[in-house]
Coordinates of C-alpha atoms in Angstrom, one line a residue:
M1 CA -27.8 87.7 -42.7
A2 CA -27.9 88.3 -38.9
K3 CA -29.8 85.8 -36.7
A4 CA -33.0 87.2 -35.3
N5 CA -32.6 85.6 -31.9
L6 CA -29.1 86.8 -31.2
P7 CA -28.7 88.5 -27.8
G8 CA -27.5 92.1 -27.6
F9 CA -28.0 95.2 -29.7
L10 CA -26.2 97.7 -32.0
I11 CA -26.0 101.4 -31.9
T12 CA -27.7 103.1 -34.9
G13 CA -27.4 106.8 -34.0
L14 CA -26.4 109.4 -31.5
T15 CA -27.8 113.0 -31.5
L16 CA -27.3 116.1 -29.4
T17 CA -30.0 118.7 -29.2
G18 CA -30.4 122.1 -27.5
K19 CA -32.5 125.2 -27.8
S20 CA -31.5 127.3 -30.8
K21 CA -28.8 124.8 -31.6
E22 CA -28.5 122.8 -34.8
P23 CA -28.6 119.1 -33.9
A24 CA -25.2 117.3 -33.9
S25 CA -25.8 113.7 -35.0
L26 CA -24.0 110.6 -36.3
T27 CA -25.4 107.3 -37.6
F28 CA -24.0 103.9 -37.3
S29 CA -24.7 100.6 -39.1
R30 CA -24.1 96.9 -38.7
G31 CA -20.5 95.6 -39.3
L32 CA -17.6 98.0 -39.3
N33 CA -17.9 101.7 -38.6
V34 CA -14.9 104.0 -38.7
V35 CA -14.9 107.6 -37.5
S36 CA -11.6 109.2 -38.5
G37 CA -10.2 112.7 -38.6
A38 CA -8.0 115.3 -37.0
S39 CA -7.8 116.1 -33.3
D40 CA -10.3 118.4 -31.7
T41 CA -13.2 117.3 -34.1
G42 CA -15.3 115.6 -31.4
K43 CA -14.2 112.0 -31.6
S44 CA -13.2 111.6 -27.9
Y45 CA -16.4 113.5 -27.0
L46 CA -18.4 110.9 -29.0
V47 CA -16.8 108.0 -27.1
D48 CA -17.7 109.7 -23.8
C49 CA -21.3 110.2 -25.1
I50 CA -21.6 106.5 -25.9
N51 CA -20.2 105.5 -22.5
Y52 CA -22.6 107.9 -20.8
M53 CA -25.6 106.5 -22.7
L54 CA -24.6 103.0 -21.8
G55 CA -25.1 103.8 -18.2
G56 CA -22.0 105.8 -17.2
E57 CA -22.5 108.1 -14.2
T58 CA -20.3 111.0 -15.4
P59 CA -21.7 113.2 -18.3
P60 CA -19.3 114.0 -21.1
K61 CA -16.8 116.7 -20.2
T62 CA -18.1 120.1 -21.5
I63 CA -16.1 121.4 -24.5
D64 CA -16.6 124.7 -26.3
E65 CA -18.5 123.1 -29.1
S66 CA -20.9 121.4 -26.8
K67 CA -22.0 124.5 -25.0
G68 CA -25.8 125.1 -25.5
Y69 CA -26.6 121.5 -26.0
E70 CA -28.9 119.9 -23.4
K71 CA -30.0 116.4 -24.4
L72 CA -28.5 113.2 -25.8
W73 CA -30.6 110.9 -27.9
F74 CA -29.3 107.3 -28.3
E75 CA -30.7 105.1 -31.0
I76 CA -30.2 101.3 -30.7
E77 CA -31.6 98.2 -32.4
T78 CA -31.7 94.6 -31.3
W79 CA -30.3 92.1 -33.7
G80 CA -33.9 91.0 -34.4
G81 CA -34.7 94.6 -35.7
D82 CA -36.6 96.1 -32.7
A83 CA -35.7 99.8 -32.4
F84 CA -35.4 101.9 -29.3
T85 CA -34.4 105.5 -28.5
L86 CA -33.1 106.6 -25.1
E87 CA -33.1 110.3 -24.0
R88 CA -30.8 111.7 -21.3
S89 CA -29.9 115.1 -20.0
L90 CA -26.3 116.2 -20.3
R91 CA -26.5 117.2 -16.7
G92 CA -27.0 113.6 -15.6
G93 CA -29.9 111.8 -14.1
D94 CA -32.3 109.1 -15.4
F95 CA -33.3 108.1 -18.9
N96 CA -36.4 108.3 -21.0
L97 CA -37.0 105.2 -23.2
Y98 CA -39.1 105.4 -26.4
S99 CA -40.0 102.5 -28.6
G100 CA -38.9 103.2 -32.2
K101 CA -36.4 105.4 -33.9
L102 CA -35.7 109.0 -33.0
A103 CA -37.6 110.2 -36.1
E104 CA -40.7 108.4 -34.8
V105 CA -40.6 110.0 -31.3
G106 CA -43.4 112.6 -31.2
E107 CA -45.1 114.7 -28.6
N108 CA -47.9 112.2 -28.2
K109 CA -45.5 109.3 -27.5
E110 CA -45.2 108.8 -23.8
P111 CA -41.7 107.6 -22.7
T112 CA -40.9 105.0 -20.0
T113 CA -38.5 106.3 -17.3
L114 CA -35.4 104.2 -16.7
K115 CA -33.5 104.9 -13.5
Q116 CA -29.8 105.5 -13.7
K117 CA -29.1 103.4 -10.6
H118 CA -29.0 99.6 -11.2
R119 CA -31.5 97.4 -9.4
A120 CA -30.9 93.7 -9.5
G121 CA -33.3 91.7 -11.6
A122 CA -35.4 94.8 -12.5
T123 CA -35.8 96.3 -16.0
D124 CA -36.9 99.8 -14.7
N125 CA -33.4 101.0 -14.9
A126 CA -31.0 101.5 -17.8
S127 CA -28.6 98.7 -16.7
G128 CA -31.5 96.3 -16.4
F129 CA -32.9 97.3 -19.8
Y130 CA -29.6 96.7 -21.6
L131 CA -29.1 93.4 -19.7
S132 CA -32.5 92.2 -20.7
L133 CA -31.6 92.8 -24.4
T134 CA -28.4 90.8 -23.9
N135 CA -30.1 88.0 -21.9
L136 CA -27.9 88.8 -18.8
L137 CA -30.6 90.0 -16.4
D138 CA -30.5 87.0 -14.0
V139 CA -26.8 86.2 -14.3
K140 CA -24.9 86.2 -11.0
I141 CA -21.2 86.5 -10.5
R142 CA -18.9 86.2 -7.5
T143 CA -17.9 89.4 -5.6
N144 CA -15.3 87.8 -3.3
K145 CA -13.4 84.6 -2.8
S146 CA -15.7 83.5 0.0
G147 CA -18.5 82.9 -2.6
K148 CA -20.7 86.0 -2.1
T149 CA -22.5 86.8 -5.4
R150 CA -24.4 89.6 -7.0
N151 CA -26.3 90.2 -10.3
V152 CA -24.3 91.4 -13.3
T153 CA -24.7 95.1 -14.1
F154 CA -24.3 96.5 -17.6
R155 CA -21.2 98.4 -16.5
D156 CA -19.5 94.9 -16.1
V157 CA -20.4 94.4 -19.8
A158 CA -19.4 97.9 -20.9
H159 CA -15.9 97.5 -19.5
M160 CA -15.4 94.5 -21.9
T161 CA -17.0 96.2 -25.0
L162 CA -16.2 99.9 -24.9
I163 CA -12.4 100.5 -24.7
S164 CA -11.3 104.1 -24.2
E165 CA -7.9 105.4 -25.4
E166 CA -6.8 105.6 -21.8
H167 CA -7.3 101.8 -21.3
I168 CA -6.3 100.5 -24.7
Y169 CA -2.6 100.8 -24.1
T170 CA -2.5 100.0 -20.4
T171 CA -0.3 97.3 -19.0
R172 CA -3.3 95.9 -17.1
S173 CA -5.1 92.8 -18.3
P174 CA -8.3 93.5 -20.4
I175 CA -10.0 91.4 -17.7
H176 CA -9.1 94.0 -15.1
P177 CA -10.2 97.2 -16.9
T178 CA -10.8 99.3 -13.7
G179 CA -7.5 98.4 -12.1
S180 CA -9.2 98.2 -8.7
F181 CA -8.2 95.3 -6.5
T182 CA -11.7 95.2 -5.0
N183 CA -13.2 94.6 -8.4
R184 CA -10.8 91.8 -9.5
T185 CA -13.0 89.0 -8.3
V186 CA -16.1 90.4 -10.1
E187 CA -14.1 91.1 -13.3
E188 CA -12.5 87.6 -13.3
S189 CA -15.9 86.0 -12.6
F190 CA -17.6 87.8 -15.4
F191 CA -14.8 86.9 -17.9
R192 CA -15.0 83.3 -16.8
F193 CA -18.8 83.4 -17.3
L194 CA -18.3 84.6 -20.9
L195 CA -15.8 81.8 -21.5
T196 CA -17.9 78.9 -20.0
G197 CA -21.5 80.2 -20.2
V198 CA -21.9 79.1 -16.5
D199 CA -22.6 81.8 -13.9
D200 CA -22.0 81.6 -10.1
S201 CA -25.7 81.3 -9.1
S202 CA -25.0 77.8 -7.7
V203 CA -22.1 78.9 -5.5
I204 CA -22.8 78.8 -1.8
A205 CA -21.0 81.4 0.3
T206 CA -18.7 79.9 3.0
R207 CA -18.2 81.3 6.4
P208 CA -14.7 81.7 7.9
A209 CA -13.6 78.6 9.9
T210 CA -11.8 80.4 12.7
E211 CA -11.8 83.8 14.5
E212 CA -8.2 84.3 13.3
K213 CA -9.4 83.9 9.7
V214 CA -12.3 86.3 10.4
R215 CA -9.8 88.9 11.9
R216 CA -7.5 88.5 8.9
E217 CA -10.3 88.9 6.4
A218 CA -11.7 91.9 8.2
Q219 CA -8.2 93.5 8.1
V220 CA -7.9 92.7 4.4
E221 CA -11.3 94.1 3.6
A222 CA -10.6 97.2 5.6
I223 CA -7.3 97.7 3.8
E224 CA -9.1 97.0 0.4
V225 CA -11.6 99.7 1.2
L226 CA -8.7 102.1 2.0
I227 CA -7.0 101.1 -1.2
E228 CA -10.2 101.6 -3.2
E229 CA -10.7 105.1 -1.7
T230 CA -7.1 106.0 -2.2
E231 CA -7.3 104.7 -5.8
K232 CA -10.4 106.8 -6.4
A233 CA -8.6 109.9 -5.1
L234 CA -5.6 109.0 -7.3
R235 CA -7.7 108.7 -10.4
E236 CA -9.1 112.1 -9.7
L237 CA -5.6 113.5 -9.8
T238 CA -4.2 111.6 -12.8
D239 CA -5.5 109.4 -15.6
S240 CA -2.2 107.5 -15.8
P241 CA -1.1 106.4 -12.3
D242 CA 1.6 104.1 -13.8
E243 CA 3.3 107.1 -15.4
I244 CA 3.5 109.5 -12.5
S245 CA 7.3 109.4 -12.1
E246 CA 7.8 110.0 -15.8
Q247 CA 5.3 112.8 -15.8
L248 CA 6.9 114.4 -12.7
E249 CA 10.3 114.3 -14.4
K250 CA 8.9 115.9 -17.6
V251 CA 7.1 118.6 -15.6
A252 CA 10.3 119.2 -13.5
N253 CA 12.3 119.7 -16.7
T254 CA 9.7 122.0 -18.1
V255 CA 9.4 124.0 -14.9
S256 CA 13.2 124.4 -14.9
E257 CA 13.2 125.6 -18.6
L258 CA 10.3 127.9 -18.0
T259 CA 11.9 129.3 -14.8
E260 CA 15.0 130.2 -16.8
S261 CA 12.8 131.6 -19.6
V262 CA 10.9 133.8 -17.1
A263 CA 14.1 135.0 -15.5
L264 CA 15.5 135.8 -19.0
D265 CA 12.3 137.5 -20.1
R266 CA 12.4 139.6 -16.8
S267 CA 16.0 140.5 -17.3
R268 CA 15.4 141.5 -20.9
L269 CA 12.3 143.5 -19.8
H270 CA 14.2 145.3 -17.1
E271 CA 17.1 146.0 -19.5
R272 CA 14.8 147.5 -22.1
Q273 CA 12.9 149.5 -19.5
E274 CA 16.2 151.0 -18.3
Q275 CA 17.2 151.8 -21.9
R276 CA 13.8 153.5 -22.3
R277 CA 14.3 155.5 -19.0
V278 CA 17.8 156.7 -20.1
L279 CA 16.5 157.7 -23.5
W280 CA 13.6 159.7 -22.0
S281 CA 16.0 161.4 -19.6
Q282 CA 18.3 162.4 -22.5
V283 CA 15.3 163.8 -24.4
Q284 CA 14.1 165.8 -21.4
R285 CA 17.6 167.3 -20.8
R286 CA 18.0 168.2 -24.5
T287 CA 14.5 169.7 -24.6
A288 CA 15.3 171.9 -21.6
R289 CA 18.5 173.0 -23.2
L290 CA 16.7 173.7 -26.5
E291 CA 14.3 176.0 -24.6
V292 CA 17.2 178.0 -23.2
L293 CA 18.9 178.2 -26.6
E294 CA 15.6 179.4 -28.3
R295 CA 15.3 182.2 -25.7
L296 CA 19.0 183.2 -26.3
E297 CA 18.5 183.1 -30.1
N298 CA 15.5 185.5 -29.8
R299 CA 17.5 187.9 -27.7
F300 CA 20.5 187.8 -30.1
V301 CA 18.3 188.4 -33.1
L302 CA 16.8 191.4 -31.3
L303 CA 20.3 192.7 -30.4
N304 CA 21.3 192.4 -34.0
K305 CA 18.3 194.5 -35.0
H306 CA 19.5 197.2 -32.5
Y307 CA 23.0 197.1 -34.1
D308 CA 21.4 197.7 -37.5
S309 CA 19.4 200.6 -36.1
D310 CA 22.5 202.2 -34.6
V311 CA 24.5 201.9 -37.8
E312 CA 21.7 203.5 -39.8
R313 CA 21.5 206.4 -37.2
L314 CA 25.2 207.0 -37.3
N315 CA 25.2 207.0 -41.1
A316 CA 22.4 209.6 -41.1
V317 CA 24.3 211.9 -38.7
A318 CA 27.4 211.8 -40.8
E319 CA 25.5 212.5 -44.0
A320 CA 23.5 215.3 -42.4
A321 CA 26.8 217.1 -41.2
Y322 CA 28.2 216.9 -44.6
T323 CA 25.1 218.3 -46.2
L324 CA 25.0 221.2 -43.9
S325 CA 28.6 222.1 -44.5
Q326 CA 27.9 222.5 -48.2
L327 CA 25.0 225.0 -47.9
P328 CA 25.7 228.7 -49.1
G329 CA 25.6 231.7 -46.7
A330 CA 22.2 233.6 -46.5
S331 CA 20.1 235.4 -43.9
C332 CA 17.8 233.4 -41.9
P333 CA 14.2 233.9 -43.1
V334 CA 13.0 233.6 -39.5
C335 CA 15.4 235.5 -37.3
G336 CA 17.2 237.6 -39.9
T337 CA 20.7 236.5 -38.9
S338 CA 23.2 237.1 -41.7
G339 CA 24.8 234.2 -43.5
L340 CA 28.2 235.2 -42.3
E341 CA 27.2 234.9 -38.7
I342 CA 25.8 231.4 -39.4
E343 CA 29.0 230.4 -41.2
E344 CA 31.1 231.6 -38.2
G345 CA 28.9 229.5 -35.9
A346 CA 29.0 226.4 -38.1
A347 CA 32.7 226.7 -38.4
S348 CA 33.0 225.8 -34.8
V349 CA 31.7 222.2 -35.8
D350 CA 34.4 220.0 -37.4
V351 CA 32.4 218.0 -40.0
A352 CA 35.3 215.7 -40.9
S353 CA 35.9 214.8 -37.2
L354 CA 32.2 214.1 -36.8
Q355 CA 32.1 211.8 -39.9
E356 CA 35.2 210.0 -38.6
A357 CA 33.7 209.5 -35.2
C358 CA 30.6 208.0 -36.8
K359 CA 32.7 205.6 -38.9
E360 CA 34.6 204.5 -35.9
E361 CA 31.3 203.8 -34.0
I362 CA 30.0 201.9 -37.0
R363 CA 33.3 199.8 -37.2
K364 CA 32.9 198.9 -33.5
I365 CA 29.3 197.9 -34.0
N366 CA 30.2 195.7 -37.0
L367 CA 32.9 194.0 -34.9
L368 CA 30.3 193.3 -32.2
R369 CA 27.9 192.1 -34.9
E370 CA 30.5 189.7 -36.2
D371 CA 30.9 188.2 -32.8
L372 CA 27.1 188.1 -32.5
D373 CA 26.8 186.3 -35.8
A374 CA 29.4 183.7 -34.8
T375 CA 27.6 183.2 -31.5
L376 CA 24.3 182.8 -33.3
S377 CA 25.8 180.3 -35.7
D378 CA 27.2 178.2 -32.9
L379 CA 23.9 178.5 -31.0
R380 CA 21.9 177.3 -34.1
D381 CA 24.3 174.5 -34.8
E382 CA 23.8 173.3 -31.2
M383 CA 20.0 173.6 -31.5
E384 CA 20.1 171.6 -34.8
Q385 CA 22.3 168.9 -33.2
K386 CA 20.1 168.6 -30.1
G387 CA 17.0 168.5 -32.3
R388 CA 18.4 165.6 -34.3
G389 CA 19.4 163.9 -31.2
N390 CA 15.9 164.2 -29.7
E391 CA 14.3 162.9 -32.9
R392 CA 16.7 159.9 -33.0
D393 CA 16.1 159.1 -29.3
R394 CA 12.4 159.5 -29.6
R395 CA 12.3 156.9 -32.4
R396 CA 14.4 154.6 -30.3
Y397 CA 12.2 155.2 -27.3
Q398 CA 9.1 154.4 -29.4
R399 CA 10.6 151.2 -30.8
I400 CA 11.6 150.0 -27.3
A401 CA 8.2 151.0 -25.9
E402 CA 6.5 148.9 -28.6
E403 CA 8.8 146.0 -28.0
I404 CA 8.1 146.1 -24.3
E405 CA 4.3 146.3 -24.7
N406 CA 3.9 144.0 -27.7
E407 CA 6.6 141.4 -27.1
L408 CA 8.5 141.4 -23.8
R409 CA 5.7 142.0 -21.4
P410 CA 3.1 139.6 -23.0
A411 CA 5.8 136.9 -23.3
E412 CA 6.7 137.3 -19.6
V413 CA 3.0 137.2 -18.6
V414 CA 2.4 134.1 -20.7
N415 CA 5.5 132.3 -19.4
R416 CA 4.6 133.2 -15.8
E417 CA 1.0 131.9 -16.3
E418 CA 2.4 128.7 -17.9
L419 CA 4.9 128.4 -15.0
S420 CA 2.1 128.8 -12.5
E421 CA 0.0 126.2 -14.2
L422 CA 2.9 123.8 -14.3
L423 CA 3.6 124.3 -10.6
D424 CA 0.0 123.4 -9.9
V425 CA 0.4 120.3 -12.1
R426 CA 3.6 119.4 -10.3
A427 CA 1.9 119.8 -6.9
K428 CA -1.0 117.6 -8.1
L429 CA 1.4 115.0 -9.4
E430 CA 3.4 115.1 -6.1
R431 CA 0.1 114.4 -4.3
A432 CA -0.6 111.6 -6.7
E433 CA 2.8 110.2 -6.1
G434 CA 2.2 110.2 -2.4
L435 CA -1.1 108.4 -2.9
A436 CA 0.6 105.9 -5.2
L437 CA 3.2 105.2 -2.4
Q438 CA 0.3 104.9 0.1
I439 CA -1.5 102.4 -2.2
S440 CA 1.7 100.4 -2.6
A441 CA 2.2 100.3 1.2
L442 CA -1.4 99.2 1.7
R443 CA -1.1 96.5 -0.9
Q444 CA 2.1 95.2 0.8
R445 CA 0.3 95.2 4.1
R446 CA -2.7 93.4 2.6
D447 CA -0.5 90.9 0.8
S448 CA 1.4 90.3 4.1
I449 CA -1.8 89.5 5.9
A450 CA -3.1 87.4 3.1
S451 CA 0.1 85.4 2.9
S452 CA -0.3 84.3 6.5
R453 CA -3.2 82.1 5.4
K454 CA -2.7 78.4 4.8
K455 CA -1.6 77.5 1.3
K456 CA -4.4 75.0 1.0
V457 CA -7.1 77.6 1.8
K458 CA -5.4 80.1 -0.6
R459 CA -5.3 77.6 -3.4
N460 CA -9.0 76.6 -3.0
E461 CA -10.1 80.3 -2.8
A462 CA -8.2 81.1 -6.0
D463 CA -9.7 78.2 -7.8
V464 CA -13.3 79.5 -7.5
A465 CA -13.2 82.7 -9.5
T466 CA -10.3 83.0 -12.0
A467 CA -10.4 81.6 -15.5
K468 CA -8.3 78.5 -16.1
T469 CA -5.9 77.7 -18.9
S470 CA -8.1 74.7 -19.9
E471 CA -11.2 77.0 -20.1
S472 CA -9.4 79.6 -22.2
T473 CA -7.7 77.4 -24.8
E474 CA -10.3 77.8 -27.5
F475 CA -10.6 81.6 -26.8
C476 CA -6.8 81.9 -27.2
Q477 CA -7.1 80.2 -30.6
F478 CA -9.6 82.9 -31.6
V479 CA -7.1 85.6 -30.5
E480 CA -4.3 83.8 -32.4
E481 CA -6.3 83.6 -35.6
L482 CA -7.3 87.3 -35.3
L483 CA -3.7 88.4 -34.8
E484 CA -2.6 86.4 -37.9
E485 CA -5.3 88.1 -39.9
W486 CA -4.0 91.5 -38.7
N487 CA -0.4 90.6 -39.7
F488 CA 0.7 91.0 -36.1
P489 CA 4.5 91.5 -36.4
E490 CA 5.3 89.0 -33.6
S491 CA 2.6 86.4 -34.0
G492 CA 2.9 83.0 -32.6
R493 CA 1.0 80.7 -30.3
V494 CA -1.3 82.5 -27.9
T495 CA -1.8 81.0 -24.4
F496 CA -3.4 82.2 -21.2
S497 CA -1.6 83.0 -18.0
E498 CA -3.7 82.1 -14.9
E499 CA -1.3 84.2 -12.7
N500 CA -1.7 87.4 -14.7
Q501 CA -5.1 86.6 -16.1
D502 CA -3.9 87.8 -19.5
I503 CA -2.8 86.3 -22.8
V504 CA 0.8 85.3 -23.6
I505 CA 1.9 85.7 -27.2
A506 CA 4.8 83.6 -28.5
G507 CA 6.0 83.1 -25.0
Q508 CA 5.9 86.8 -24.1
D509 CA 3.5 88.5 -21.7
R510 CA 1.2 90.9 -23.4
K511 CA 1.9 93.7 -20.9
S512 CA 5.7 93.5 -21.6
H513 CA 5.3 95.0 -25.0
G514 CA 5.4 98.7 -25.8
K515 CA 2.3 100.9 -26.1
G516 CA 1.7 100.3 -29.8
I517 CA 1.7 96.5 -29.5
R518 CA -0.3 96.6 -26.2
A519 CA -3.0 98.7 -28.0
L520 CA -3.2 96.2 -30.8
T521 CA -3.3 93.1 -28.6
Y522 CA -5.8 94.7 -26.2
S523 CA -8.1 95.3 -29.3
A524 CA -7.5 91.7 -30.4
F525 CA -8.5 90.4 -26.9
I526 CA -11.8 92.4 -26.9
V527 CA -12.7 91.6 -30.5
A528 CA -11.8 87.9 -30.2
L529 CA -13.9 87.7 -27.1
M530 CA -16.9 89.0 -29.0
W531 CA -16.2 86.6 -31.9
Y532 CA -15.8 83.7 -29.5
C533 CA -19.1 84.5 -27.7
R534 CA -20.9 84.8 -31.0
S535 CA -19.7 81.4 -32.1
K536 CA -20.6 79.8 -28.8
D537 CA -24.0 81.6 -28.5
R538 CA -22.8 83.3 -25.3
Q539 CA -24.6 86.4 -23.9
H540 CA -22.5 89.2 -25.5
P541 CA -24.1 92.4 -26.9
G542 CA -22.2 91.9 -30.2
L543 CA -20.9 95.4 -29.9
V544 CA -17.3 96.7 -29.6
V545 CA -16.1 100.3 -29.5
L546 CA -12.4 100.9 -29.8
D547 CA -10.9 104.4 -29.3
S548 CA -7.6 104.9 -31.1
P549 CA -6.3 101.3 -31.4
L550 CA -3.7 102.3 -34.0
V551 CA -2.6 105.8 -32.9
A552 CA 0.0 104.3 -30.6
Y553 CA 1.9 102.9 -33.5
R554 CA 3.5 106.2 -33.8
E555 CA 5.4 105.3 -30.7
P556 CA 9.1 104.3 -31.5
D557 CA 8.7 100.8 -30.1
A558 CA 6.3 99.6 -32.7
V559 CA 6.2 101.8 -35.8
E560 CA 8.8 100.2 -38.0
R561 CA 7.7 96.6 -37.4
V562 CA 4.1 97.5 -38.0
K563 CA 4.6 99.5 -41.1
A564 CA 6.5 96.6 -42.7
K565 CA 3.5 94.3 -42.5
D566 CA 0.7 96.8 -43.1
V567 CA -1.1 95.9 -39.8
K568 CA -3.4 98.9 -40.3
G569 CA -4.7 97.7 -43.6
A570 CA -5.0 94.1 -42.4
F571 CA -6.7 95.3 -39.2
Y572 CA -9.5 97.1 -41.1
K573 CA -9.9 94.5 -43.8
S574 CA -10.4 91.8 -41.2
L575 CA -13.1 93.7 -39.4
A576 CA -14.8 94.8 -42.6
D577 CA -15.1 91.2 -43.9
W578 CA -17.1 90.0 -40.9
E579 CA -20.8 89.1 -41.2
E580 CA -23.4 91.6 -40.1
D581 CA -24.2 90.0 -36.8
V582 CA -21.7 92.2 -34.9
Q583 CA -20.9 95.9 -34.8
V584 CA -17.4 97.3 -34.4
I585 CA -17.0 101.1 -34.0
V586 CA -13.4 102.4 -34.4
F587 CA -12.4 106.0 -33.6
E588 CA -9.0 106.8 -35.3
N589 CA -7.0 109.9 -36.4
E590 CA -6.1 108.5 -39.8
D591 CA -8.4 107.2 -42.5
P592 CA -8.8 103.5 -43.2
P593 CA -7.7 102.2 -46.7
K594 CA -9.8 103.3 -49.6
A595 CA -11.3 99.8 -50.1
V596 CA -12.4 99.7 -46.5
Q597 CA -13.9 103.2 -46.8
R598 CA -16.2 101.8 -49.6
S599 CA -17.2 98.6 -47.8
A600 CA -17.6 100.0 -44.2
N601 CA -19.6 102.9 -42.8
H602 CA -16.8 105.5 -42.8
V603 CA -17.2 109.1 -41.5
H604 CA -14.4 111.5 -42.0
F605 CA -14.0 114.7 -39.8
S606 CA -12.0 117.0 -42.0
K607 CA -11.7 120.1 -39.7
Q608 CA -12.5 122.1 -42.8
V609 CA -15.6 124.0 -43.7
G610 CA -17.3 123.8 -47.1
R611 CA -16.7 121.7 -50.3
G612 CA -19.0 119.0 -49.1
M613 CA -16.8 118.0 -46.2
R614 CA -17.8 117.4 -42.6
Y615 CA -15.9 119.6 -40.2
G616 CA -16.5 117.4 -37.1
F617 CA -19.2 115.9 -34.9
F618 CA -20.6 119.4 -34.2
P619 CA -22.1 121.5 -37.1
K620 CA -19.7 124.3 -38.1

């Protein structure tokens, strides 16, 4: 059973609403909660929503599924059982606070407005409200090594409880989540407070002893401001400043490959366009020739008909002459001329010669017709050949045209667009690289100025904010026990490095491991800190959110060692066996073991519709 007076709170639900949109919601419970499933199902968006509702300034990045949604509703509950619901627009701005669960929020229930901006010691803002639930409202921490202090904000707490995928495998210490030099003193002071339970409210700020010291500190502060501004500009360009060189190399290789691919696509496109042009020219020439041949054919057919007509006429003349020569003599019934006179006149015509002349003419015409038939045959053969050629080339032309329009041109457009995008990315990374070099130069300048201080002063200033080995010994034992429960492949004694402000495992710095091990040990650090604070009655919300603590085990540096010891199963079993006075929310790609699915609050995003499965965070 959870203690009623424990500080902090747990998340019980998160809901998105919008006009004409089905609400997207997810419920959480005490103990272990696991949200697993495929990529693009809303897990990362959920992490951003939780961070936003815990006071983050930036709304979750808009994705296709979130379009149309307008408000976020965030249900929390103190460990004593008091329920609250916070409402916030996805466009940013202040919060509305309701007493009770979301289902109890009605039109007649007036909310209390919580400002987004933190105000020290006040509870009229979201940060102050969360701090009051965690008994951290009046806690003060150091902001610089001269002893200047400020009140804790809930963002200081959130950095130690909500761990994004970006941070979980970083080489930075979990004590320094922002990576900003100007925040180091604040982050180290807050961690030391969690270890010792003693804040910095009793610290009296000291003034510089000499003008030289004032000048040096002013220079350092000015450089730190420049570093912070440059780091902010760098973070806007890349989420992984430590991997710029590697990213540039990958982008350069991809640009080179895409450039070759674009050139090849363009060459193939031009080649096929030239083939298409040549085919079209051939079809046009053949078509023009076919038109000429068709006209010739028509003329030759007409000439052949004339030959037929001439032959028929000659045959008729020969036959008529023969018929007349065979008629008997008689007087003409018209003119009265005697048959003898007619015969004497007809005798002057040689019928045989006439018939022979007709035959000769017919023979000549037949010879001409044979030549015409041969010419027509050759002409028709040529027409058939050119027609087949046109049909073949038209088919080839069509295939090439379809290939150009459906394959080559779209592929070239896509590759050119990808190349353009990559060139933009490369330019962005080159700017980021320039900023990273500028930051490095500024840090060297700052360190050079700082190193000119007396060692005694430097030692005394360092002593006031950072956690000591003696103060962290018991916390390290919690980390060590937790790693053993998780079957950590390289477990051993865990100690604390004052220089790095990070844990050392079996004599090896945490940051020196690969991504997979770093993610696991970062998770162990955060969970053990919650466990330690709970055992010591420290002011911790009792809530931890881990985004993808096990995904990095797919990296080559860790996968074989981790598989051999079933770290994944041990990781989940350990968290599931805890008492219900804490809440751990894990977002992962793969499902936990079956036994853990039954004992924990497990939600699986299947990326499938129907059959009782949940597609993702957003209704499908």
